[in-house]
Tab-separated table of C-alpha atoms and ligand atoms in Angstrom:
chain	number	residue	atom	x	y	z
A	1	MET	CA	75.872	116.194	117.467
A	2	LYS	CA	73.313	117.624	115.150
A	3	PHE	CA	72.047	115.637	112.243
A	4	LEU	CA	71.107	116.860	108.790
A	5	ASP	CA	70.453	114.532	105.892
A	6	GLU	CA	69.428	116.836	103.093
A	7	CYS	CA	70.769	120.163	101.901
A	8	LYS	CA	71.229	122.249	98.817
A	9	ILE	CA	74.568	123.747	97.869
A	10	TYR	CA	76.022	125.875	95.090
A	11	LEU	CA	79.094	124.718	93.196
A	12	GLN	CA	81.320	126.603	90.821
A	13	SER	CA	84.479	125.316	89.236
A	14	GLY	CA	87.215	127.791	88.374
A	15	ASP	CA	87.339	129.724	85.100
A	16	GLY	CA	90.410	129.155	82.996
A	17	GLY	CA	93.040	131.904	83.010
A	18	ALA	CA	93.399	134.103	79.932
A	19	GLY	CA	96.279	133.725	77.545
A	20	ALA	CA	98.692	136.652	77.295
A	21	CYS	CA	99.454	138.823	74.305
A	22	SER	CA	103.054	139.865	74.560
A	23	PHE	CA	106.160	140.249	72.418
A	24	ARG	CA	109.738	139.515	73.217
A	25	ARG	CA	111.543	142.804	73.705
A	26	GLU	CA	115.254	142.749	74.221
A	27	ARG	CA	118.068	144.978	73.330
A	28	PHE	CA	119.746	144.038	70.034
A	29	ILE	CA	117.011	141.578	69.158
A	30	GLU	CA	114.770	142.788	66.446
A	31	PHE	CA	111.380	141.259	65.842
A	32	GLY	CA	111.610	139.147	68.968
A	33	GLY	CA	108.330	137.477	68.141
A	34	PRO	CA	105.280	136.639	70.264
A	35	ASP	CA	105.881	135.262	73.727
A	36	GLY	CA	102.507	135.395	75.476
A	37	GLY	CA	101.975	132.220	77.548
A	38	ASN	CA	98.747	130.225	77.941
A	39	GLY	CA	96.383	130.679	80.836
A	40	GLY	CA	96.170	128.052	83.587
A	41	LYS	CA	93.262	125.642	84.031
A	42	GLY	CA	90.546	126.487	86.529
A	43	GLY	CA	90.149	124.321	89.644
A	44	ASP	CA	87.808	121.313	89.650
A	45	ILE	CA	85.149	120.511	92.230
A	46	THR	CA	85.550	117.013	93.612
A	47	PHE	CA	83.544	115.123	96.219
A	48	VAL	CA	85.346	112.713	98.494
A	49	GLY	CA	83.762	110.080	100.744
A	50	HIS	CA	84.886	110.489	104.316
A	51	GLN	CA	84.479	107.755	106.888
A	52	ASN	CA	84.441	109.966	109.953
A	53	LEU	CA	81.455	112.003	108.897
A	54	ASN	CA	77.900	110.899	109.345
A	55	THR	CA	75.859	114.024	108.878
A	56	LEU	CA	75.605	116.849	106.379
A	57	ILE	CA	75.382	119.398	109.177
A	58	ASP	CA	78.536	121.225	108.038
A	59	PHE	CA	76.647	122.350	104.961
A	60	ARG	CA	74.224	124.305	107.071
A	61	TYR	CA	76.987	126.783	107.706
A	62	ARG	CA	78.480	126.869	104.245
A	63	GLN	CA	76.504	126.515	101.034
A	64	HIS	CA	78.746	128.077	98.398
A	65	PHE	CA	81.759	126.268	97.068
A	66	LYS	CA	83.942	127.897	94.457
A	67	ALA	CA	87.201	126.537	93.120
A	68	GLU	CA	90.031	128.911	92.287
A	69	LYS	CA	90.360	130.453	88.833
A	70	GLY	CA	93.287	129.625	86.598
A	71	HIS	CA	96.007	132.255	86.580
A	72	HIS	CA	96.610	134.346	83.499
A	73	GLY	CA	99.419	133.604	81.151
A	74	MET	CA	102.264	136.134	81.022
A	75	GLY	CA	104.968	137.410	78.763
A	76	GLN	CA	108.262	135.558	78.318
A	77	ASN	CA	106.251	132.488	77.608
A	78	ARG	CA	105.115	131.972	81.131
A	79	THR	CA	102.050	129.748	81.468
A	80	GLY	CA	99.627	130.718	84.198
A	81	GLY	CA	99.367	128.354	87.150
A	82	ASP	CA	96.322	126.090	87.461
A	83	GLY	CA	93.650	127.145	89.897
A	84	GLU	CA	93.465	125.068	93.016
A	85	GLY	CA	90.688	122.473	92.984
A	86	LEU	CA	88.195	122.202	95.792
A	87	GLU	CA	87.537	118.952	97.597
A	88	ILE	CA	84.295	118.588	99.449
A	89	ALA	CA	84.256	115.898	102.121
A	90	VAL	CA	80.911	114.132	102.494
A	91	PRO	CA	79.798	111.177	104.603
A	92	ILE	CA	79.619	107.723	103.048
A	93	GLY	CA	76.139	107.237	101.641
A	94	THR	CA	75.791	110.741	100.216
A	95	GLN	CA	73.979	111.051	96.936
A	96	ILE	CA	74.383	114.130	94.786
A	97	LEU	CA	71.241	115.090	92.906
A	98	THR	CA	70.352	117.704	90.334
A	99	GLU	CA	68.567	120.834	91.490
A	100	ASP	CA	65.166	119.377	90.494
A	101	LYS	CA	66.094	116.119	92.298
A	102	ASP	CA	65.281	114.181	89.135
A	103	GLU	CA	68.660	112.661	88.559
A	104	ILE	CA	71.346	111.204	90.773
A	105	LEU	CA	74.648	112.607	89.571
A	106	ALA	CA	76.858	110.660	91.929
A	107	ASP	CA	76.591	108.244	94.794
A	108	ILE	CA	79.418	108.166	97.294
A	109	THR	CA	79.417	104.704	98.832
A	110	GLU	CA	83.041	103.999	99.730
A	111	PRO	CA	85.584	105.714	101.930
A	112	GLY	CA	88.057	107.613	99.811
A	113	GLN	CA	85.818	107.456	96.735
A	114	ARG	CA	86.326	110.554	94.595
A	115	VAL	CA	83.907	112.015	92.113
A	116	LYS	CA	84.939	114.974	90.020
A	117	LEU	CA	81.613	116.667	89.453
A	118	LEU	CA	82.565	119.967	87.864
A	119	LYS	CA	85.614	120.503	85.709
A	120	GLY	CA	87.498	123.746	85.771
A	121	GLY	CA	87.632	125.700	82.504
A	122	ASP	CA	90.701	125.335	80.312
A	123	GLY	CA	93.091	128.228	80.054
A	124	GLY	CA	93.084	130.390	76.928
A	125	PHE	CA	95.950	130.315	74.484
A	126	GLY	CA	98.525	133.067	74.578
A	127	ASN	CA	99.603	134.718	71.338
A	128	MET	CA	102.686	132.506	71.191
A	129	HIS	CA	100.356	129.653	70.327
A	130	PHE	CA	99.048	131.439	67.221
A	131	LYS	CA	102.408	131.989	65.655
A	132	SER	CA	102.662	130.429	62.216
A	133	SER	CA	104.675	130.850	59.085
A	134	THR	CA	102.131	133.214	57.671
A	135	ASN	CA	101.461	135.143	60.839
A	136	GLN	CA	104.613	135.678	62.763
A	137	ALA	CA	103.319	138.428	64.986
A	138	PRO	CA	99.814	137.379	66.033
A	139	ARG	CA	97.975	139.663	68.394
A	140	ARG	CA	95.383	137.087	69.236
A	141	ALA	CA	95.231	135.759	72.770
A	142	ASP	CA	92.159	133.930	74.043
A	143	ASP	CA	90.249	134.304	77.246
A	144	GLY	CA	90.051	131.252	79.429
A	145	TRP	CA	87.040	128.950	79.188
A	146	PRO	CA	84.479	129.540	81.874
A	147	GLY	CA	84.086	127.032	84.688
A	148	GLN	CA	80.771	125.297	85.339
A	149	GLU	CA	78.259	126.189	87.994
A	150	MET	CA	75.226	124.458	89.411
A	151	TRP	CA	73.040	123.986	92.425
A	152	VAL	CA	72.868	120.446	93.679
A	153	TRP	CA	71.097	118.609	96.454
A	154	LEU	CA	73.036	116.402	98.773
A	155	ARG	CA	71.033	113.578	100.257
A	156	LEU	CA	72.464	111.280	102.846
A	157	LYS	CA	71.308	107.698	102.954
A	158	LEU	CA	73.416	106.120	105.619
A	159	ILE	CA	75.013	102.858	104.777
A	160	ALA	CA	74.477	100.173	107.351
A	161	ASP	CA	74.087	96.416	107.166
A	162	VAL	CA	71.313	96.132	109.716
A	163	GLY	CA	68.394	98.478	110.251
A	164	LEU	CA	66.589	98.494	113.587
A	165	VAL	CA	62.850	98.991	113.347
A	166	GLY	CA	60.087	98.963	115.888
A	167	LEU	CA	57.600	101.100	117.745
A	168	PRO	CA	58.896	103.895	119.965
A	169	ASN	CA	60.212	102.471	123.254
A	170	ALA	CA	60.747	99.009	121.788
A	171	GLY	CA	64.332	99.167	123.008
A	172	LYS	CA	66.114	99.873	119.715
A	173	SER	CA	68.624	102.324	121.131
A	174	THR	CA	69.203	100.098	124.148
A	175	PHE	CA	70.012	97.235	121.793
A	176	LEU	CA	72.415	99.406	119.796
A	177	ALA	CA	74.149	100.535	122.979
A	178	ALA	CA	74.386	96.919	124.183
A	179	VAL	CA	76.064	95.528	121.088
A	180	THR	CA	78.132	98.467	119.840
A	181	ARG	CA	80.118	101.335	121.278
A	182	ALA	CA	77.509	103.847	120.138
A	183	ARG	CA	75.930	105.799	122.995
A	184	PRO	CA	72.497	106.861	121.807
A	185	LYS	CA	70.057	108.539	124.121
A	186	ILE	CA	67.803	106.051	125.915
A	187	ALA	CA	64.740	106.940	127.942
A	188	ALA	CA	61.369	105.584	128.977
A	189	TYR	CA	59.332	107.824	126.723
A	190	PRO	CA	58.506	107.569	123.027
A	191	PHE	CA	60.589	109.440	120.433
A	192	THR	CA	63.749	109.574	122.464
A	193	THR	CA	65.710	109.023	119.281
A	194	LEU	CA	65.324	111.973	116.942
A	195	HIS	CA	67.900	111.084	114.324
A	196	PRO	CA	69.655	107.920	113.178
A	197	ASN	CA	72.617	106.519	115.097
A	198	LEU	CA	75.178	104.108	113.749
A	199	GLY	CA	77.261	101.556	115.600
A	200	VAL	CA	79.607	98.740	114.690
A	201	ALA	CA	78.847	95.327	116.146
A	202	TYR	CA	81.338	92.484	116.349
A	203	VAL	CA	80.490	88.824	116.320
A	204	ASP	CA	82.858	85.919	115.726
A	205	GLU	CA	85.557	88.311	114.571
A	206	ARG	CA	83.359	89.792	111.921
A	207	GLU	CA	81.846	93.242	112.074
A	208	PHE	CA	78.809	94.936	110.675
A	209	VAL	CA	77.126	98.297	110.988
A	210	ILE	CA	73.768	98.730	112.711
A	211	ALA	CA	71.539	101.750	112.232
A	212	ASP	CA	69.110	102.779	114.962
A	213	ILE	CA	66.368	105.060	113.691
A	214	PRO	CA	63.484	106.864	115.403
A	215	GLY	CA	60.488	104.696	116.242
A	216	LEU	CA	57.584	104.375	113.837
A	217	ILE	CA	53.953	104.651	114.792
A	218	GLU	CA	50.736	103.971	112.964
A	219	GLY	CA	50.317	106.478	110.176
A	220	ALA	CA	54.035	107.335	110.017
A	221	HIS	CA	53.793	107.251	106.225
A	222	GLU	CA	51.252	110.068	106.500
A	223	GLY	CA	53.512	112.038	108.796
A	224	ALA	CA	52.343	110.791	112.207
A	225	GLY	CA	54.972	110.945	114.935
A	226	LEU	CA	58.292	111.752	113.342
A	227	GLY	CA	57.015	110.471	110.013
A	228	ASP	CA	58.835	107.934	107.904
A	229	ARG	CA	61.554	110.068	106.367
A	230	PHE	CA	64.244	108.312	108.389
A	231	LEU	CA	63.407	105.051	106.676
A	232	GLY	CA	65.576	106.327	103.821
A	233	HIS	CA	68.530	105.528	106.029
A	234	ILE	CA	67.767	101.841	106.168
A	235	GLU	CA	66.898	101.486	102.491
A	236	ARG	CA	70.376	100.186	101.836
A	237	CYS	CA	70.473	97.724	104.723
A	238	ARG	CA	70.717	94.043	103.984
A	239	VAL	CA	68.519	92.944	106.843
A	240	LEU	CA	66.058	94.479	109.278
A	241	LEU	CA	65.953	93.649	112.957
A	242	HIS	CA	62.402	94.162	114.097
A	243	LEU	CA	62.145	94.604	117.858
A	244	VAL	CA	58.800	94.024	119.526
A	245	ASP	CA	58.361	95.110	123.140
A	246	ALA	CA	57.264	92.020	125.090
A	247	THR	CA	55.697	94.154	127.822
A	248	GLU	CA	53.117	95.439	125.352
A	249	GLU	CA	49.634	93.992	125.626
A	250	ASP	CA	49.220	92.950	122.005
A	251	VAL	CA	52.585	92.047	120.489
A	252	ALA	CA	50.995	90.837	117.264
A	253	ALA	CA	49.371	94.228	116.703
A	254	SER	CA	52.666	96.004	117.399
A	255	TRP	CA	54.364	93.858	114.811
A	256	ARG	CA	51.629	94.429	112.250
A	257	THR	CA	51.733	98.202	112.696
A	258	ILE	CA	55.396	98.342	111.769
A	259	ARG	CA	55.026	95.958	108.850
A	260	HIS	CA	52.192	98.091	107.551
A	261	GLU	CA	54.333	101.221	107.701
A	262	LEU	CA	57.247	99.516	105.962
A	263	LYS	CA	54.929	98.454	103.196
A	264	ALA	CA	53.391	101.903	102.860
A	265	TYR	CA	56.864	103.429	102.605
A	266	GLY	CA	57.816	101.043	99.807
A	267	ASN	CA	61.251	101.351	98.188
A	268	GLY	CA	61.825	97.669	98.783
A	269	LEU	CA	61.842	97.897	102.573
A	270	ASP	CA	59.091	95.345	103.051
A	271	LYS	CA	60.966	92.911	100.806
A	272	LYS	CA	64.103	92.893	102.940
A	273	PRO	CA	64.878	89.912	105.123
A	274	GLU	CA	63.570	90.491	108.614
A	275	ILE	CA	64.695	88.990	111.894
A	276	THR	CA	61.951	89.277	114.462
A	277	ALA	CA	62.880	89.579	118.126
A	278	LEU	CA	60.709	89.707	121.212
A	279	ASN	CA	62.573	92.219	123.361
A	280	LYS	CA	62.614	93.010	127.092
A	281	ILE	CA	62.079	89.389	128.172
A	282	ASP	CA	63.930	90.144	131.437
A	283	ALA	CA	60.746	91.845	132.581
A	284	LEU	CA	58.561	88.759	132.045
A	285	THR	CA	58.125	85.315	133.593
A	286	PRO	CA	58.991	82.269	131.458
A	287	GLU	CA	55.273	81.489	131.015
A	288	GLU	CA	54.544	84.998	129.840
A	289	ILE	CA	57.446	84.853	127.424
A	290	ALA	CA	56.213	81.597	125.939
A	291	ALA	CA	52.710	82.999	125.512
A	292	LYS	CA	53.913	86.240	123.890
A	293	GLN	CA	56.293	84.352	121.657
A	294	ALA	CA	53.498	82.105	120.418
A	295	GLN	CA	51.234	85.075	119.873
A	296	LEU	CA	53.863	86.895	117.847
A	297	LYS	CA	54.820	83.827	115.884
A	298	LYS	CA	51.251	83.330	114.817
A	299	ALA	CA	51.177	86.832	113.396
A	300	CYS	CA	54.526	86.924	111.652
A	301	ARG	CA	54.799	83.256	110.694
A	302	ARG	CA	58.515	83.055	111.206
A	303	ALA	CA	60.941	82.362	114.020
A	304	VAL	CA	60.654	84.738	116.957
A	305	HIS	CA	63.805	85.288	119.007
A	306	PRO	CA	63.305	86.183	122.646
A	307	ILE	CA	65.981	88.665	123.726
A	308	SER	CA	66.748	91.356	126.246
A	309	GLY	CA	68.925	94.334	125.426
A	310	VAL	CA	69.293	94.988	129.137
A	311	SER	CA	70.292	91.521	130.418
A	312	GLY	CA	71.915	90.470	127.157
A	313	GLU	CA	69.922	87.273	126.938
A	314	GLY	CA	69.591	85.943	123.387
A	315	VAL	CA	71.488	88.903	121.980
A	316	LYS	CA	74.499	86.960	120.804
A	317	ASP	CA	72.337	84.502	118.868
A	318	VAL	CA	70.539	87.318	117.130
A	319	LEU	CA	73.862	88.935	116.209
A	320	ARG	CA	75.045	85.656	114.692
A	321	LEU	CA	71.846	85.326	112.738
A	322	LEU	CA	72.172	88.892	111.480
A	323	ASP	CA	75.718	88.196	110.396
A	324	GLN	CA	74.641	85.055	108.525
A	325	THR	CA	71.838	86.898	106.785
A	326	ILE	CA	74.220	89.664	105.753
A	327	GLN	CA	76.683	87.141	104.337
A	328	THR	CA	73.933	85.366	102.415
A	329	ALA	CA	72.686	88.654	101.000
A	330	LYS	CA	76.216	89.639	100.012
A	331	ASN	CA	76.813	86.350	98.232
A	332	LYS	CA	73.527	86.681	96.430
A	333	GLY	CA	74.528	90.167	95.329
A	334	ARG	CA	77.795	88.804	93.974
A	335	GLU	CA	76.128	86.057	91.976
A	336	LYS	CA	73.947	88.538	90.143
B	1	LIG	N1	63.275	95.719	131.015
B	1	LIG	C1	63.803	96.137	129.881
B	1	LIG	N2	63.687	97.419	129.531
B	1	LIG	C2	64.242	97.823	128.380
B	1	LIG	C3	64.940	96.909	127.529
B	1	LIG	N3	65.370	97.587	126.450
B	1	LIG	C4	64.961	98.869	126.622
B	1	LIG	N4	64.295	99.023	127.777
B	1	LIG	C5	63.711	100.261	128.309
B	1	LIG	O1	62.736	100.750	127.403
B	1	LIG	C6	62.768	102.170	127.323
B	1	LIG	C7	62.943	102.605	125.911
B	1	LIG	O2	64.190	102.182	125.424
B	1	LIG	P1	64.893	102.842	124.166
B	1	LIG	O3	66.090	102.002	123.869
B	1	LIG	O4	65.080	104.297	124.341
B	1	LIG	O5	63.772	102.578	123.061
B	1	LIG	P2	63.757	103.014	121.537
B	1	LIG	O6	63.126	101.903	120.768
B	1	LIG	O7	65.102	103.445	121.101
B	1	LIG	O8	62.741	104.221	121.581
B	1	LIG	P3	62.617	105.494	120.582
B	1	LIG	O9	63.976	106.020	120.363
B	1	LIG	O10	61.732	106.433	121.293
B	1	LIG	O11	61.979	104.959	119.352
B	1	LIG	C8	63.886	102.615	128.237
B	1	LIG	O12	63.353	102.989	129.468
B	1	LIG	C9	64.749	101.372	128.384
B	1	LIG	O13	65.437	101.338	129.606
B	1	LIG	C10	65.031	95.549	127.935
B	1	LIG	O14	65.618	94.684	127.275
B	1	LIG	N5	64.450	95.221	129.122
B	2	LIG	MG1	65.778	105.173	120.439
């Protein structure tokens, strides 16, 4: 599946229908009076959060969205029908921004969440509406009110609880595949992952969403490798799982490189709780593991969890810890 996380689209809500100017004409009825009905309302443009989507790729093929116009009013007091509204399904985590990207107009964060962004124009009054004691045969009928139009940017910031970070080849995608039903591409070369993948992990009958993003390298914030644009997708995570490849020579340097990039990216990423894991321990002897663990611990000054995405060693403990951290962060959020 292709992935697209930013696109620009054109929206137009429906114009209102015009009111009618008409008079009742029947045999034997003199001065039948005005009977022009009102115009119908134009259709609205509404965004709806959709759980089964996780890319904006559909918008590459369609950029213009116009809701139906209201129907015109007619004689015999018939009101025009309302124009049909348009619903645009977007993935959870989609933000809608103004054309200059200065303002966030809406943020779709929940499945089924609906945001009516553009209202359709109201219908115009038919001449029936203008009838009064002093003007019993008005010829005035109004046009409908115009709908609204605008260009907007859609920006997807995936919503996950855990963000996986690490150098290319650290085993992020392997970890995701081991603990969720996601099937990301895995290979022994850097930059296998080219776009974020999501998966749902279960532990102790609770579930949370993990996002696997492309690996970072030194200078990612300046555009090196795939750059750091994918970090936007873990901005909303509650905890980061930092995987360090234990088969690397200098695990402390690997860890520092990533921390440096997170800091350079900003947006609160370096302030998020981090769980640090020494990955691929199945490839090392117990002595080597102990040495690498000590080396890494010295650099990051926090607990280092030895794990292996391939053999599954230590994985369950890390999942539990992630779950606890998520719960703590949620409770903290509630207290505020
Ligand atoms: N021995 C061992 N090898 C692993 C483990 N996890 C991953 N690998 C191997 O490491 C290589 C890279 O794994 P990926 O999961 O693609 O790494 P990644 O971090 O997603 O890499 P990018 O997507 O390029 O950033 C693959 O050849 C995996 O088979 C592990 O726990 N033990
Ligand atoms: Mg990968």
